[in-house]
XYZ file of C-alpha atoms in Angstrom:
97
model
C 20.213 3.375 42.407
C 20.690 7.085 42.956
C 23.841 9.067 43.595
C 24.366 11.088 46.732
C 24.254 14.848 46.549
C 26.278 17.622 48.149
C 24.117 20.648 48.847
C 23.954 23.580 51.195
C 21.418 26.380 51.521
C 19.416 24.979 48.605
C 22.403 24.998 46.226
C 23.679 21.760 44.715
C 27.468 21.479 44.627
C 27.807 18.092 42.981
C 27.555 14.446 43.840
C 28.923 12.709 46.893
C 30.440 9.911 44.825
C 28.935 6.885 46.552
C 25.689 5.261 45.629
C 22.803 5.128 48.050
C 21.057 1.795 48.461
C 21.783 -1.879 48.702
C 24.298 -3.169 46.126
C 22.740 -6.637 46.163
C 19.273 -5.263 45.355
C 20.745 -3.159 42.592
C 22.356 -6.247 41.081
C 19.114 -8.249 41.419
C 17.021 -5.585 39.704
C 19.600 -5.251 36.919
C 19.388 -9.009 36.313
C 15.577 -8.893 36.443
C 15.532 -6.013 33.952
C 17.737 -7.976 31.573
C 15.469 -11.028 31.784
C 12.360 -8.900 31.292
C 13.807 -7.251 28.191
C 14.838 -10.616 26.740
C 11.526 -12.363 27.311
C 8.994 -9.647 26.505
C 8.427 -7.994 23.126
C 6.774 -4.860 24.562
C 9.570 -4.394 27.092
C 12.168 -4.947 24.360
C 10.550 -2.246 22.228
C 10.600 0.151 25.201
C 14.243 -0.764 25.913
C 15.238 -0.097 22.285
C 13.663 3.367 22.497
C 15.710 4.038 25.625
C 18.891 2.795 23.904
C 18.343 5.292 21.093
C 18.111 8.105 23.638
C 20.599 7.107 26.337
C 22.807 4.218 25.207
C 22.743 0.551 26.273
C 24.084 0.725 29.828
C 21.986 3.715 30.870
C 18.880 2.205 29.248
C 19.247 -0.996 31.267
C 19.754 1.057 34.430
C 16.553 2.989 33.707
C 14.576 -0.245 33.253
C 16.089 -1.676 36.466
C 15.209 1.449 38.437
C 11.644 1.385 37.126
C 11.374 -2.285 38.098
C 12.534 -1.407 41.602
C 9.908 1.316 41.879
C 7.244 -1.043 40.501
C 8.125 -3.728 43.054
C 8.001 -1.175 45.865
C 4.488 -0.082 44.896
C 3.359 -3.665 44.291
C 4.343 -4.535 47.848
C 2.963 -1.318 49.309
C -0.422 -1.513 47.560
C -0.622 -5.335 47.495
C -1.396 -5.301 43.764
C -0.087 -7.543 40.974
C 2.401 -6.310 38.379
C 0.743 -4.208 35.671
C 2.869 -4.346 32.522
C 0.939 -1.615 30.739
C 1.392 0.801 33.617
C 5.088 -0.121 33.847
C 5.660 0.586 30.152
C 3.560 3.740 30.239
C 0.874 2.454 27.886
C -2.816 2.005 28.329
C -4.174 -1.464 27.458
C -6.663 0.061 25.017
C -3.961 1.381 22.676
C -1.821 -1.740 22.614
C -2.076 -4.102 19.692
C -2.836 -7.641 20.769
C -1.457 -10.635 18.854
């Protein structure tokens, strides 16, 4: 989900054009991000904040990238998904319905 980078001697000269990573995983995380935003009020609120800042397409990409990072750490640490940590909120400050 990141672009390549052309650099030499510590100076960045632009992007390499191609994306690094597996295209199938990128698609899967984009679909997962869309389903998470649709089915979760807290995630939808977070997504709407991102839309205001970055626009719809970029906001969905940000959520997908964060999901990818979350899955990586879930597998690495063998821990379940923590929604509050994913959304950057502590459970104490969230209003429960």
